[in-house]
Coordinates of C-alpha atoms in Angstrom, one line a residue:
M1 CA -16.3 -11.3 27.1
E2 CA -15.7 -7.9 26.2
N3 CA -16.2 -6.6 22.4
K4 CA -16.2 -2.9 22.4
G5 CA -14.2 -0.1 24.2
I6 CA -11.8 2.6 23.5
K7 CA -8.9 0.0 23.4
Y8 CA -10.1 -1.3 20.0
W9 CA -9.6 2.3 18.5
L10 CA -6.5 2.9 20.3
V11 CA -5.0 -0.2 18.6
L12 CA -6.1 1.2 15.2
L13 CA -4.6 4.4 15.8
S14 CA -1.4 2.8 16.6
C15 CA -1.7 0.9 13.4
C16 CA -2.1 4.3 11.6
G17 CA 1.5 5.3 12.9
L18 CA 2.9 2.2 11.3
T19 CA 1.4 2.8 7.9
A20 CA 2.5 6.5 8.0
S21 CA 6.0 5.5 8.8
S22 CA 6.6 2.3 6.7
I23 CA 4.5 3.4 3.6
G24 CA 3.9 7.1 4.0
I25 CA 7.6 8.0 4.7
V26 CA 9.4 5.2 3.1
M27 CA 7.7 4.9 -0.1
N28 CA 5.6 8.0 -0.6
T29 CA 8.2 10.9 0.2
I30 CA 11.3 9.2 -1.3
G31 CA 10.9 11.3 -4.5
V32 CA 11.8 14.5 -2.9
F33 CA 15.5 13.3 -2.4
Y34 CA 15.9 12.2 -6.3
T35 CA 17.1 15.6 -7.8
P36 CA 19.2 17.0 -4.9
V37 CA 20.9 13.7 -3.9
S38 CA 21.5 12.6 -7.6
T39 CA 23.0 16.1 -8.4
A40 CA 25.3 16.1 -5.2
L41 CA 26.6 12.3 -6.1
N42 CA 26.9 13.4 -9.8
V43 CA 24.8 10.4 -11.1
S44 CA 21.9 10.4 -13.1
Q45 CA 18.4 10.3 -11.6
G46 CA 17.7 6.9 -13.2
T47 CA 21.0 5.6 -11.5
F48 CA 19.9 7.1 -8.1
T49 CA 16.3 6.0 -8.3
L50 CA 17.6 2.3 -8.6
H51 CA 17.8 2.4 -4.8
A52 CA 13.9 2.8 -4.6
T53 CA 13.5 0.0 -6.9
F54 CA 15.7 -2.3 -4.8
C55 CA 13.9 -1.0 -1.8
I56 CA 10.5 -2.1 -3.2
L57 CA 12.0 -5.4 -4.3
A58 CA 13.3 -6.2 -0.9
T59 CA 10.0 -5.4 0.6
A60 CA 8.4 -7.8 -1.9
F61 CA 10.7 -10.6 -1.0
T62 CA 10.4 -10.0 2.7
V63 CA 6.7 -10.0 2.8
L64 CA 6.6 -13.5 1.9
I65 CA 8.2 -14.6 5.2
V66 CA 6.6 -12.0 7.6
P67 CA 3.8 -14.5 8.5
R68 CA 6.4 -17.1 9.4
I69 CA 8.5 -14.6 11.4
M70 CA 5.1 -13.5 13.3
K71 CA 4.8 -17.2 14.4
K72 CA 8.4 -17.4 15.7
I73 CA 8.9 -14.1 17.8
P74 CA 6.6 -11.6 19.5
L75 CA 4.6 -9.3 17.1
K76 CA 6.2 -6.1 18.8
L77 CA 9.8 -7.5 18.6
M78 CA 9.4 -8.1 14.9
V79 CA 8.0 -4.3 14.5
F80 CA 10.8 -2.9 16.7
I81 CA 13.4 -4.7 14.7
G82 CA 11.5 -3.4 11.3
V83 CA 11.2 0.1 12.3
S84 CA 14.8 0.1 13.9
L85 CA 16.2 -1.4 10.4
T86 CA 14.4 1.3 8.5
S87 CA 15.1 4.3 10.5
L88 CA 18.9 3.5 10.9
A89 CA 19.3 2.9 7.2
T90 CA 17.5 6.3 6.7
F91 CA 19.7 7.8 9.0
A92 CA 22.7 6.3 7.5
M93 CA 21.8 7.8 4.0
G94 CA 22.5 11.0 5.3
L95 CA 26.2 9.9 5.8
S96 CA 26.5 8.3 2.5
H97 CA 28.2 9.8 -0.3
H98 CA 28.4 7.0 -3.0
I99 CA 25.7 5.4 -5.0
V100 CA 26.4 1.9 -4.1
L101 CA 25.8 2.7 -0.3
F102 CA 22.4 3.9 -1.1
Y103 CA 21.7 0.6 -3.0
I104 CA 22.8 -1.4 0.1
L105 CA 20.7 1.0 2.5
G106 CA 17.7 0.8 0.2
I107 CA 17.5 -3.0 0.5
I108 CA 17.8 -2.7 4.2
R109 CA 15.1 -0.1 4.4
G110 CA 12.8 -2.4 2.1
I111 CA 13.5 -5.2 4.6
G112 CA 12.7 -3.2 7.7
A113 CA 9.6 -1.7 5.9
A114 CA 8.0 -5.0 5.1
L115 CA 8.5 -6.3 8.9
Y116 CA 6.0 -3.4 10.3
G117 CA 4.2 -2.5 7.2
V118 CA 0.9 -3.4 5.5
V119 CA 1.1 -7.3 6.4
P120 CA 1.3 -6.9 10.1
V121 CA -1.1 -4.0 10.2
T122 CA -3.9 -5.6 8.4
I123 CA -3.4 -8.8 10.5
V124 CA -3.8 -7.1 13.5
I125 CA -7.0 -5.0 12.4
N126 CA -8.4 -8.4 11.3
N127 CA -7.9 -9.8 14.6
W128 CA -9.2 -6.8 16.7
I129 CA -12.0 -5.4 14.3
Y130 CA -14.8 -7.5 13.3
K131 CA -17.7 -5.0 12.7
N132 CA -16.7 -2.0 10.4
N133 CA -13.6 -3.9 9.4
G134 CA -13.5 -2.3 6.0
L135 CA -13.7 1.3 7.4
A136 CA -10.9 0.5 10.1
T137 CA -8.6 -0.8 7.6
S138 CA -9.1 2.1 5.2
I139 CA -8.4 4.4 8.0
A140 CA -5.3 2.7 8.8
L141 CA -4.0 2.6 5.3
C142 CA -5.1 6.1 4.5
F143 CA -2.6 7.4 6.7
S144 CA 0.2 6.3 4.3
G145 CA -1.5 9.0 1.9
V146 CA -1.8 11.6 4.6
A147 CA 1.9 11.3 5.8
G148 CA 3.0 11.4 2.2
A149 CA 1.1 14.6 1.5
L150 CA 1.8 16.4 4.5
L151 CA 5.5 15.4 5.1
S152 CA 6.7 15.7 1.2
P153 CA 6.6 19.5 1.2
V154 CA 8.1 19.6 4.7
F155 CA 11.0 17.5 3.5
S156 CA 11.4 19.3 0.4
S157 CA 11.8 22.7 2.4
L158 CA 14.1 21.0 4.9
I159 CA 16.5 19.8 1.9
E160 CA 16.4 23.7 0.6
S161 CA 17.2 25.0 4.0
I162 CA 19.6 22.6 6.0
G163 CA 20.6 20.3 3.0
W164 CA 19.6 16.5 2.1
E165 CA 22.1 15.1 4.6
Y166 CA 20.4 16.5 7.8
T167 CA 16.9 15.9 6.3
Y168 CA 17.7 12.2 6.1
F169 CA 18.6 12.3 9.7
I170 CA 15.2 13.9 10.6
V171 CA 13.3 11.5 8.4
G172 CA 14.8 8.7 10.2
I173 CA 13.8 10.0 13.6
I174 CA 10.3 10.7 12.5
S175 CA 10.0 7.3 11.0
F176 CA 10.7 5.7 14.6
V177 CA 8.6 8.1 16.2
L178 CA 5.7 7.4 14.5
A179 CA 6.0 3.7 15.4
L180 CA 6.1 4.2 19.0
P181 CA 2.4 4.4 19.9
F182 CA 2.2 0.7 18.8
L183 CA 5.4 -0.3 20.5
L184 CA 4.4 1.3 23.7
F185 CA 0.6 0.8 23.8
P186 CA 0.0 -2.4 25.9
F187 CA -2.0 -4.9 23.8
K188 CA -1.7 -8.6 22.3
E189 CA -1.7 -9.7 18.9
R190 CA -5.2 -11.1 19.3
P191 CA -8.0 -9.8 21.7
E192 CA -8.5 -13.5 22.8
D193 CA -5.4 -13.3 24.3
E194 CA -6.6 -10.6 26.7
N195 CA -10.0 -12.4 27.2
K196 CA -11.7 -10.3 24.7
L197 CA -13.5 -10.5 21.3
P198 CA -13.0 -8.9 18.2
Y199 CA -14.8 -5.3 18.1
M200 CA -18.6 -6.1 18.1
M201 CA -18.3 -9.9 17.6
D202 CA -21.1 -11.9 19.2
E203 CA -19.9 -14.9 21.2
S204 CA -22.3 -17.0 19.1
L205 CA -20.3 -16.1 15.9
V206 CA -16.9 -17.4 17.0
D207 CA -17.6 -21.1 16.3
Q208 CA -19.4 -20.3 13.1
I209 CA -16.7 -18.1 11.7
Q210 CA -13.9 -20.6 12.9
F211 CA -15.6 -23.4 11.0
E212 CA -15.9 -21.1 7.8
N213 CA -12.3 -20.1 8.1
N214 CA -11.1 -23.7 8.2
D215 CA -13.6 -24.8 5.4
V216 CA -11.2 -23.3 2.9
Q217 CA -7.4 -24.1 3.0
F218 CA -5.0 -21.6 1.2
N219 CA -3.0 -23.1 -1.7
S220 CA -0.9 -21.0 -3.9
F221 CA -1.0 -23.3 -6.7
Q222 CA -4.8 -23.5 -7.1
L223 CA -6.5 -21.4 -9.7
K224 CA -8.5 -19.1 -7.6
F225 CA -5.4 -17.9 -5.9
I226 CA -3.4 -17.7 -9.4
L227 CA -6.1 -15.5 -10.8
F228 CA -6.1 -13.2 -7.7
F229 CA -2.5 -12.8 -7.9
I230 CA -2.8 -11.8 -11.4
V231 CA -5.5 -9.0 -10.3
G232 CA -3.3 -7.8 -7.6
I233 CA -0.3 -7.4 -10.2
L234 CA -2.6 -5.7 -12.8
L235 CA -4.3 -3.2 -10.5
N236 CA -0.8 -2.3 -9.0
A237 CA 0.8 -1.8 -12.3
I238 CA -1.9 0.9 -12.9
T239 CA -0.8 2.9 -9.9
G240 CA 2.6 3.4 -11.9
M241 CA 0.8 5.9 -14.3
G242 CA 0.5 8.6 -11.5
S243 CA 4.2 9.2 -11.1
H244 CA 4.3 10.1 -14.7
F245 CA 1.6 13.0 -14.8
P246 CA 4.3 15.7 -14.8
T247 CA 5.7 14.3 -17.8
Y248 CA 2.2 13.6 -19.4
A249 CA 1.2 17.4 -18.7
L250 CA 4.2 18.7 -20.5
S251 CA 3.9 15.9 -23.6
I252 CA 0.4 17.6 -24.2
G253 CA 1.7 21.2 -24.1
F254 CA 0.9 22.4 -20.4
N255 CA 3.6 23.4 -17.8
A256 CA 5.2 21.6 -15.1
T257 CA 3.1 23.4 -12.5
L258 CA 0.0 21.7 -14.0
G259 CA 1.9 18.2 -13.6
S260 CA 2.7 18.9 -10.1
L261 CA -1.1 19.8 -9.3
M262 CA -2.2 16.8 -11.0
L263 CA 0.0 14.7 -8.5
S264 CA -1.5 16.5 -5.5
A265 CA -4.9 16.0 -6.8
T266 CA -4.2 12.3 -7.1
M267 CA -2.6 12.2 -3.6
V268 CA -6.3 13.9 -2.5
G269 CA -8.0 11.4 -4.3
N270 CA -5.8 8.5 -2.7
I271 CA -6.7 9.6 0.7
G272 CA -10.4 10.3 -0.2
F273 CA -11.3 7.3 -2.0
K274 CA -9.6 4.9 0.8
F275 CA -12.3 6.2 3.2
V276 CA -15.0 5.8 0.5
I277 CA -14.1 1.9 -0.3
G278 CA -14.1 1.2 3.4
V279 CA -17.6 2.7 3.9
L280 CA -18.9 0.7 0.6
S281 CA -17.3 -2.4 1.8
D282 CA -19.2 -2.3 5.0
T283 CA -22.4 -1.2 3.3
F284 CA -22.5 -3.2 0.2
G285 CA -19.7 -5.7 0.4
I286 CA -16.1 -5.4 -0.8
I287 CA -16.6 -7.0 -4.3
K288 CA -19.2 -4.2 -5.3
A289 CA -17.1 -1.6 -3.6
V290 CA -14.1 -2.6 -6.0
Y291 CA -16.1 -2.6 -8.8
I292 CA -17.2 1.0 -8.3
M293 CA -13.6 2.0 -7.7
I294 CA -12.4 0.4 -10.8
I295 CA -15.2 2.0 -13.0
I296 CA -14.3 5.3 -11.4
N297 CA -10.6 4.8 -12.4
I298 CA -11.6 3.8 -15.9
I299 CA -13.7 7.2 -16.3
S300 CA -10.5 8.8 -15.2
L301 CA -8.5 7.3 -17.9
L302 CA -11.1 8.0 -20.3
M303 CA -11.1 11.7 -19.4
F304 CA -7.1 11.6 -19.9
I305 CA -7.7 10.4 -23.4
F306 CA -10.6 12.6 -24.7
L307 CA -10.6 15.7 -22.6
K308 CA -7.6 17.9 -22.4
N309 CA -7.9 21.1 -20.7
E310 CA -6.7 22.2 -17.3
I311 CA -9.9 21.6 -15.1
T312 CA -10.7 18.2 -16.7
L313 CA -7.0 17.0 -16.3
L314 CA -7.3 17.9 -12.4
I315 CA -10.5 16.3 -12.2
A316 CA -9.2 13.1 -13.8
A317 CA -6.2 13.0 -11.5
F318 CA -8.4 13.3 -8.5
L319 CA -10.6 10.4 -9.8
F320 CA -7.4 8.3 -10.7
G321 CA -6.5 8.2 -6.9
S322 CA -9.4 5.7 -6.7
I323 CA -7.0 3.2 -7.8
Y324 CA -4.9 3.4 -4.7
S325 CA -8.0 2.6 -2.5
I326 CA -8.1 -0.8 -4.4
T327 CA -4.4 -1.7 -4.1
A328 CA -4.3 -0.6 -0.5
V329 CA -7.6 -1.3 1.2
G330 CA -9.5 -3.5 -1.5
I331 CA -6.6 -6.0 -2.0
A332 CA -6.5 -6.7 1.7
I333 CA -10.3 -6.9 2.4
M334 CA -10.9 -9.2 -0.8
T335 CA -8.0 -11.6 0.5
R336 CA -9.9 -12.0 3.8
R337 CA -13.1 -12.3 1.8
F338 CA -11.9 -15.0 -0.6
F339 CA -9.4 -17.0 1.4
G340 CA -10.7 -16.9 5.1
E341 CA -9.3 -15.4 8.3
L342 CA -6.9 -18.1 9.2
N343 CA -5.3 -18.2 5.7
Y344 CA -5.1 -14.4 5.4
S345 CA -1.6 -13.9 6.6
S346 CA -0.1 -16.6 4.2
A347 CA -2.5 -15.5 1.2
Y348 CA -1.9 -11.8 1.8
A349 CA 2.0 -12.0 2.0
N350 CA 2.1 -13.8 -1.2
I351 CA -0.4 -11.4 -2.9
Q352 CA 1.8 -8.4 -1.7
F353 CA 4.8 -10.0 -3.2
G354 CA 3.1 -9.8 -6.6
C355 CA 1.8 -6.3 -5.9
N356 CA 5.1 -4.9 -5.1
F357 CA 6.7 -6.3 -8.3
G358 CA 3.7 -4.8 -10.3
V359 CA 4.7 -1.5 -9.0
A360 CA 8.3 -1.7 -9.3
F361 CA 8.2 -2.6 -12.8
A362 CA 5.2 -0.8 -14.1
V363 CA 6.8 2.7 -13.6
S364 CA 9.7 1.8 -15.7
L365 CA 7.7 0.0 -18.5
I366 CA 5.4 3.0 -18.7
G367 CA 8.4 5.1 -19.3
F368 CA 9.8 2.8 -22.1
I369 CA 6.2 2.9 -23.7
Y370 CA 6.4 6.5 -23.7
D371 CA 9.9 6.6 -25.3
F372 CA 8.9 4.3 -28.1
T373 CA 5.5 6.0 -29.0
D374 CA 6.1 9.5 -27.7
S375 CA 2.6 9.7 -26.3
Y376 CA 0.9 8.3 -23.4
S377 CA -2.4 7.4 -25.2
L378 CA -1.4 3.6 -25.6
I379 CA -0.6 3.5 -21.9
F380 CA -4.0 4.8 -21.0
V381 CA -5.7 2.4 -23.2
I382 CA -3.7 -0.5 -21.7
G383 CA -5.1 1.0 -18.4
L384 CA -8.5 0.6 -19.6
S385 CA -8.2 -2.8 -20.8
I386 CA -6.6 -3.8 -17.5
G387 CA -9.6 -2.4 -15.6
I388 CA -12.2 -4.3 -17.7
L389 CA -10.1 -7.7 -17.5
T390 CA -9.7 -7.2 -13.7
I391 CA -13.8 -6.9 -13.3
I392 CA -14.1 -9.9 -15.4
L393 CA -11.5 -11.8 -13.3
L394 CA -13.0 -10.9 -10.2
N395 CA -16.3 -11.9 -11.3
I396 CA -14.9 -15.3 -12.1
I397 CA -13.1 -15.5 -8.5
K398 CA -16.1 -14.8 -6.7
R399 CA -17.9 -17.7 -8.0
M400 CA -15.2 -20.2 -7.0
K401 CA -16.1 -21.7 -3.7
T402 CA -13.1 -23.6 -3.2
I403 CA -9.3 -23.0 -4.0

């Protein structure tokens, strides 16, 4: 059977459009609307940003049932429903002038994003790409950062020139357009359904891999999964620090411009390290690759604590972007490594549930810690502790042969 060709990479490219839409636009560009919309609605930013929290929580709960939905309806139908919900909810935000409507639409937006986001994308990649799976996963998930970096300033400019209402219309349209390659390109959920093998898989490996996958059955109440669930929450909690960089810069005597540059540096690191972890994973294995990324993140936190000048802060912010490579790419590949291909969809959906909760609550918790201590030092120390703890937990998990 065929196991290589351009079609494999076209499938991957179509997945890049899904992550750019479901994560890059829905999650990574949402912040540009906070100030203009909250001002227009005459509510505080905290009150308005709750719609983002509701969006993330809706995604968290929905990913739990995505694998079940995939078994009941065709993959592309699920993606179409998801992108339609997200795009229409975004479009409707441009017509909304009451905060309650934004809360409702945020929930709808989050449900839709889960239906065509990281869970179905990584399942498709695992099905289609065998060799260089780590690189393929990193490429697809990297586009969430690319979309966020490129489109955030575009949307900000549009808000200034045509207003936030019309900008929401444009965002909704772009969200749908980015998903069109996946919807229109003809391919099945699994290459075997087209009489093909996954990319560069030898036919002699099929029975062996199927045996290995069946050898470990997924159980969410077993110790191995519980420990990995905790790892996912902890690592995603660290990512909450990134959004506080502008406030951190001001708190140590620098201006808002440096804080903005630190966010940009983090986004560049986000994109770059996602490629790096994919290459490291294919070369040295995913566990060693994740260890390297955690160590890089620890170095960045140490720099924040001890080196406080403009250059070192920008370098530290860039290195901090390594954490996103773990939470996006590393968690997905480790789930496959620990629980097997056949258990991947169920295990990863549950892990993503915890990861989304980690993100949703970490941002607020970090803010409260800063309010009580008037400093980010304790937050960085907690981040260091989390890094060390996750290395220990991962070392324990990888030694467990059964779950």
